[in-house]
CSV table of N, CA and C in Angstrom, one decimal:
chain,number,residue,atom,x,y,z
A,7,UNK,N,110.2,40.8,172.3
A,7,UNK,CA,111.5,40.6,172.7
A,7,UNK,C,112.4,41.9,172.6
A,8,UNK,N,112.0,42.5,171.5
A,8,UNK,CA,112.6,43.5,171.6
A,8,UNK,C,112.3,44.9,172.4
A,9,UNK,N,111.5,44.9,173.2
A,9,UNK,CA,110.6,45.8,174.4
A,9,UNK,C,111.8,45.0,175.7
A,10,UNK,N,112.2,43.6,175.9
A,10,UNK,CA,112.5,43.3,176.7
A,10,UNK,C,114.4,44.0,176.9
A,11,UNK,N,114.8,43.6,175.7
A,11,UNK,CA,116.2,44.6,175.2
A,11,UNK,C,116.2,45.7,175.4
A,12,UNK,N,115.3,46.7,175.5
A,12,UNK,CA,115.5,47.6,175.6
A,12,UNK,C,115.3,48.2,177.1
A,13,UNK,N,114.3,47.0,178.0
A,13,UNK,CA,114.4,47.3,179.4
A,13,UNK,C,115.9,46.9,180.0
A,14,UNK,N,116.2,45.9,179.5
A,14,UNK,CA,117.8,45.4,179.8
A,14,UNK,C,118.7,46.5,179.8
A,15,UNK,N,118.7,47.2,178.6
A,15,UNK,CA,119.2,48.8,178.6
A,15,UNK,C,119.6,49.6,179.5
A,16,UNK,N,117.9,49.7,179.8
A,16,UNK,CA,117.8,50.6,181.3
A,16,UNK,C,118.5,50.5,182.2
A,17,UNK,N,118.0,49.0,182.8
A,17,UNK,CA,119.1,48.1,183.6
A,17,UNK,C,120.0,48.2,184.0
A,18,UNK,N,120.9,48.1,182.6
A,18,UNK,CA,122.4,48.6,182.6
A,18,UNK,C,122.6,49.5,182.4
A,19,UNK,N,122.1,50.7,182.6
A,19,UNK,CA,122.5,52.4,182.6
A,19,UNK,C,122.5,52.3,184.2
A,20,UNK,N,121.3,51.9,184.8
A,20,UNK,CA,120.6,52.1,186.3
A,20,UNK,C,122.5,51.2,187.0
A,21,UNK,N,122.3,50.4,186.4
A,21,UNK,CA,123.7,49.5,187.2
A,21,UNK,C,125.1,50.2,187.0
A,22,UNK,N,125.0,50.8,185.9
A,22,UNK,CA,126.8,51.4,186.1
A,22,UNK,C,126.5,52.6,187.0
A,23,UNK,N,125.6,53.1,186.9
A,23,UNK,CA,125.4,54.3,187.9
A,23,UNK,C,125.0,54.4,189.3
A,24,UNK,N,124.9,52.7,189.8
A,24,UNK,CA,124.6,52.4,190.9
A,24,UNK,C,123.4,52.8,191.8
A,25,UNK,N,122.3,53.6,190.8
A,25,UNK,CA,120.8,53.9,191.4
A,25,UNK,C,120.4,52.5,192.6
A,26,UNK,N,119.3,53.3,193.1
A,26,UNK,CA,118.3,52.7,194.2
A,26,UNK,C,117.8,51.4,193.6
A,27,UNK,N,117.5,50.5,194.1
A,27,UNK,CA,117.6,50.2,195.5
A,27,UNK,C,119.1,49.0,195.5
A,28,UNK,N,120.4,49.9,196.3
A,28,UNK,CA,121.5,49.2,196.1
A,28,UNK,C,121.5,47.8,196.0
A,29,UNK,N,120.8,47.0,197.1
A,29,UNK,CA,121.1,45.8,197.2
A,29,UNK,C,120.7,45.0,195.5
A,30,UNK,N,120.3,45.9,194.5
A,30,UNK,CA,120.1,45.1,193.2
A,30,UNK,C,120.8,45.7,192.4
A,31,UNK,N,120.8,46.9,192.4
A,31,UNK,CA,121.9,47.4,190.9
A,31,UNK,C,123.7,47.5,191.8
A,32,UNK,N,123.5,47.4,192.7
A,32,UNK,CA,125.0,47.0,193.3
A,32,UNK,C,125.8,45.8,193.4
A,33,UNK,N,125.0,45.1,193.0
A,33,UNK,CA,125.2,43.2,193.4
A,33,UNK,C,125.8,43.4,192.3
A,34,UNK,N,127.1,42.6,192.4
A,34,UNK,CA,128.1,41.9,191.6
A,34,UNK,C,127.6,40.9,190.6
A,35,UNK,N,126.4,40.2,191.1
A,35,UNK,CA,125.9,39.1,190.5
A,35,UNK,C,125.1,40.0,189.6
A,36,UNK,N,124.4,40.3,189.4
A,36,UNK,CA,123.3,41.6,188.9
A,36,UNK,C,124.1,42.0,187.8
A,37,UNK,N,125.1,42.4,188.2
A,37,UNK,CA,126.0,43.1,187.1
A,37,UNK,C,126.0,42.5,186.1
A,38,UNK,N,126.9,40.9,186.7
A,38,UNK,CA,127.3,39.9,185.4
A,38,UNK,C,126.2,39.2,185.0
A,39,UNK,N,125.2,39.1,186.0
A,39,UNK,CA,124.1,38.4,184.9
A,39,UNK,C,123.2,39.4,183.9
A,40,UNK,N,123.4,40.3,184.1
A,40,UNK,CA,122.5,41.4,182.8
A,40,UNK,C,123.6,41.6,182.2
A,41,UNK,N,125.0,41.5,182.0
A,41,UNK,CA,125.9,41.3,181.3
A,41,UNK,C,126.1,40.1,180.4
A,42,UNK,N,125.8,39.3,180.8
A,42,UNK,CA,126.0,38.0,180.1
A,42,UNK,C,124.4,38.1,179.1
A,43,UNK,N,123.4,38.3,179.9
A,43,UNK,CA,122.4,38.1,179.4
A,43,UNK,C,122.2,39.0,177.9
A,44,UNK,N,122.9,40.3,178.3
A,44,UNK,CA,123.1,41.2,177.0
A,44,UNK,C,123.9,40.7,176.3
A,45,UNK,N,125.0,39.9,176.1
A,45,UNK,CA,125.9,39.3,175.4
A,45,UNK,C,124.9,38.7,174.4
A,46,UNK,N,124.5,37.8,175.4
A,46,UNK,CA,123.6,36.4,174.8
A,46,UNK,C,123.0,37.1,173.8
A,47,UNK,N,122.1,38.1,174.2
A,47,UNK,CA,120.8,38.2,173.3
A,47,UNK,C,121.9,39.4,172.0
A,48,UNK,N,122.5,39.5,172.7
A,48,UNK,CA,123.0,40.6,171.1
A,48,UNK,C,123.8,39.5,170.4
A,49,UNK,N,124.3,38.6,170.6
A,49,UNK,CA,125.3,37.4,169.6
A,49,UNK,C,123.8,36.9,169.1
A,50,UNK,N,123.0,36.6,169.6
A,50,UNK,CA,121.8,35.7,169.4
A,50,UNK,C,120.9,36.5,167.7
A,51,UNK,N,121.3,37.9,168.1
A,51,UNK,CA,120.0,38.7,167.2
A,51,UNK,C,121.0,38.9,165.8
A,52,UNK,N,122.3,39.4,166.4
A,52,UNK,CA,123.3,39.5,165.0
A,52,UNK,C,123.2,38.3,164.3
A,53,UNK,N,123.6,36.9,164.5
A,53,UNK,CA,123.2,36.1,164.0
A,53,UNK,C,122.2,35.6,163.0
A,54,UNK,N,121.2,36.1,163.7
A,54,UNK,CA,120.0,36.0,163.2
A,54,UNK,C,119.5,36.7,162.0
A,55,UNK,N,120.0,38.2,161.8
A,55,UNK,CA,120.1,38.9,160.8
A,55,UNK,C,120.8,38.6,159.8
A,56,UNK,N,121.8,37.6,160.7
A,56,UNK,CA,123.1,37.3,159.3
A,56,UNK,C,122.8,36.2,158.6
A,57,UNK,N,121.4,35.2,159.0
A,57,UNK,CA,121.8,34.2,158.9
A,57,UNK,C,120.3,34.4,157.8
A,58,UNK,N,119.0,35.6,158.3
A,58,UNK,CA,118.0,35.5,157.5
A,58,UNK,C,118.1,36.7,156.4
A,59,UNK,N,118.9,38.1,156.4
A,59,UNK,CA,118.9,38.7,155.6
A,59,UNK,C,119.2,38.6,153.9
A,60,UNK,N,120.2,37.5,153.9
A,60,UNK,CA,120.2,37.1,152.4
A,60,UNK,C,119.6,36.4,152.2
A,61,UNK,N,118.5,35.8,152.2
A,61,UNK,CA,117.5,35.0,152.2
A,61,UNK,C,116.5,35.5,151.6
A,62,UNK,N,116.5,37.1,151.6
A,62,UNK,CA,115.4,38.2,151.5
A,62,UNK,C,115.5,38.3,149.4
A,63,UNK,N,116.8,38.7,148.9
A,63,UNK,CA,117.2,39.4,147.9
A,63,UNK,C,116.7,38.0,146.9
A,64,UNK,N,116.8,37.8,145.7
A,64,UNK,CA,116.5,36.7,144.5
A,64,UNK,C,117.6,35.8,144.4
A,65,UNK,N,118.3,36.6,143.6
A,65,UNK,CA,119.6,36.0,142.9
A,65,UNK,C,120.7,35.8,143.6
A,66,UNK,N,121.4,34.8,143.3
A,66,UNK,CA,122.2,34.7,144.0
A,66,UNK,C,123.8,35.3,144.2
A,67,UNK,N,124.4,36.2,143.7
A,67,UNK,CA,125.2,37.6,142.8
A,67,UNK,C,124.6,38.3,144.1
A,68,UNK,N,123.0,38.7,144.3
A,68,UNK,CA,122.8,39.9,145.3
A,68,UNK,C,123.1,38.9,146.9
A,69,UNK,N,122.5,38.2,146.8
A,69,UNK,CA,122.7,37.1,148.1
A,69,UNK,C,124.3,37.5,148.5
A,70,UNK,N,125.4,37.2,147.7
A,70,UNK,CA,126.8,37.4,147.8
A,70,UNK,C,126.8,38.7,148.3
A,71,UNK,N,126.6,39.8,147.5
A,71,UNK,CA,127.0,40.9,147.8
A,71,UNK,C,126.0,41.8,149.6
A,72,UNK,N,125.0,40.7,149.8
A,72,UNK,CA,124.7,41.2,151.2
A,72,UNK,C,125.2,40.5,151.9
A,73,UNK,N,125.4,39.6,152.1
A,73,UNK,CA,126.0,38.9,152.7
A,73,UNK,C,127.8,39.1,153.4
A,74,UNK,N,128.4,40.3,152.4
A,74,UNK,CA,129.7,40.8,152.3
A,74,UNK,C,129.0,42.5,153.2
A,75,UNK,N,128.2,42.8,152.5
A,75,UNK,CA,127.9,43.8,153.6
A,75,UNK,C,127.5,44.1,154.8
A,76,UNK,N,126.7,42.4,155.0
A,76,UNK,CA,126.8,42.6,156.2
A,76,UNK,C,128.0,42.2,157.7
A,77,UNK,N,128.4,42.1,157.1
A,77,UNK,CA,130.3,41.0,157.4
A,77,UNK,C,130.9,42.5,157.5
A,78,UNK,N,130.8,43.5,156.8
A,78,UNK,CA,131.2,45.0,157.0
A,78,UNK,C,130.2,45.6,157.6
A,79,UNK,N,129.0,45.4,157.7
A,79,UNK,CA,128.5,46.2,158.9
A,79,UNK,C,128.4,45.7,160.3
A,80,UNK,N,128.6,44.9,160.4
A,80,UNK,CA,129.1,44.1,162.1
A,80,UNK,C,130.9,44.9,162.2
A,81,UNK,N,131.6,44.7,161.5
A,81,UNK,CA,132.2,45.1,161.9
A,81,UNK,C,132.7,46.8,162.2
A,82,UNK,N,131.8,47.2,161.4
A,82,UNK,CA,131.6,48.9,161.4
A,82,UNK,C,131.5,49.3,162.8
A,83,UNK,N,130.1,48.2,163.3
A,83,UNK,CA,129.5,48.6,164.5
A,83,UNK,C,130.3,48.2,165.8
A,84,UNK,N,130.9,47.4,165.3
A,84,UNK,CA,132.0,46.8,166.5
A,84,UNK,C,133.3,48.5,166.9
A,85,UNK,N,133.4,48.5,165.3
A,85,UNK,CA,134.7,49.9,165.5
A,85,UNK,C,134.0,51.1,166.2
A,86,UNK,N,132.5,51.0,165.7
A,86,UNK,CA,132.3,52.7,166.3
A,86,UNK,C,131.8,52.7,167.5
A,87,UNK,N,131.5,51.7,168.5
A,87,UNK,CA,130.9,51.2,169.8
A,87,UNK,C,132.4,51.3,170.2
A,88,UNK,N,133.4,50.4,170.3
A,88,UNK,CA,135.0,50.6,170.9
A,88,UNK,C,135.1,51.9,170.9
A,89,UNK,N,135.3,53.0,169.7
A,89,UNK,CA,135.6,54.6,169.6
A,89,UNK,C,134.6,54.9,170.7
A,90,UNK,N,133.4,54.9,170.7
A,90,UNK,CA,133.1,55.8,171.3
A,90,UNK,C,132.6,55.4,172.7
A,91,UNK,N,133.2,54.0,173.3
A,91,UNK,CA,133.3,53.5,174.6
A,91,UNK,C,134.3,54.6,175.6
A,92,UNK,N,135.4,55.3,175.0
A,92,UNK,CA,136.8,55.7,175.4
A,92,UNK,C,135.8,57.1,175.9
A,93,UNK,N,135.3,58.0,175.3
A,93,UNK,CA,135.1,59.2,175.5
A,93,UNK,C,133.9,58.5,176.4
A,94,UNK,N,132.7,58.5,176.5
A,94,UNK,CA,132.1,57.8,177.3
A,94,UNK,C,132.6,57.5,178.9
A,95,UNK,N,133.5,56.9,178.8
A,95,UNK,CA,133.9,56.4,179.7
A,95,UNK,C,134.5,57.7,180.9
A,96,UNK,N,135.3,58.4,180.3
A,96,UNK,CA,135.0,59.9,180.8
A,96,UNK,C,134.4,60.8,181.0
A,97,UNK,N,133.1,60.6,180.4
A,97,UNK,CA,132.2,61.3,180.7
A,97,UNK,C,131.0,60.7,181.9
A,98,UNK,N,131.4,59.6,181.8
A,98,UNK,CA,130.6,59.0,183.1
A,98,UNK,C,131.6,59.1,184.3
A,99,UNK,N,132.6,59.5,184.4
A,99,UNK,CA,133.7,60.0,185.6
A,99,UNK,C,133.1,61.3,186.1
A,100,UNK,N,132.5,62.3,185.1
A,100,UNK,CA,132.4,63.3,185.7
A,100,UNK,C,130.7,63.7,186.3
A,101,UNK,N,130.2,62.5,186.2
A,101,UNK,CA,128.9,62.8,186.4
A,101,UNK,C,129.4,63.1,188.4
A,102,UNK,N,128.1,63.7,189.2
A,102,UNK,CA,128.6,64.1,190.5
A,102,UNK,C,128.7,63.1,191.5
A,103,UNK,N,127.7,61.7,190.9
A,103,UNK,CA,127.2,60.4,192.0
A,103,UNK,C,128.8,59.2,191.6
A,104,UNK,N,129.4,59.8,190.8
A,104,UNK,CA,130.6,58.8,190.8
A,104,UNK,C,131.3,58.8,190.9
């Protein structure tokens, strides 16, 4: 599964940058279905981490305190993916195909 996430990746690099063979990484539909489909599978796996990680630790004291960390590391990753969406997003302006 996770071989297949990381082709979805590709996918969507190949799709904002509109590579060959247009009629698939150009399609509108294309777009939002490897869109949605990345949504899915990234809400799907966070979840999953959140729901098996304290499960892992003994007591229940450590249970609490991963459980709070991980509640701060979703959100960490939320803040530094938005930050570094903005610069990105400029930098894919200046590539020469766009």
């Amino acid at each position: 599964l996770t071989y297949l996430r990381t082709l979805q990746i590709a996918l969507f690099i190949c799709s904002a940058f509109e590579t060959a063979p247009a009629w698939l990484f150009g399609s509108d539909s294309f777009k939002l279905g490897n869109f949605a489909l990345f949504a899915f599978t990234n809400g799907y796996f966070s979840s999953l981490c959140s729901i098996k990680a304290p499960k892992v630790v003994q007591t229940g004291e450590e249970r609490g305190n991963v459980g709070a960390f991980i509640g701060v590391a979703k959100l960490l990753g939320i803040l530094i993916g938005s930050t570094l969406a903005v610069p990105l997003k400029e930098l894919i302006k200046l590539t020469p195909a766009y």
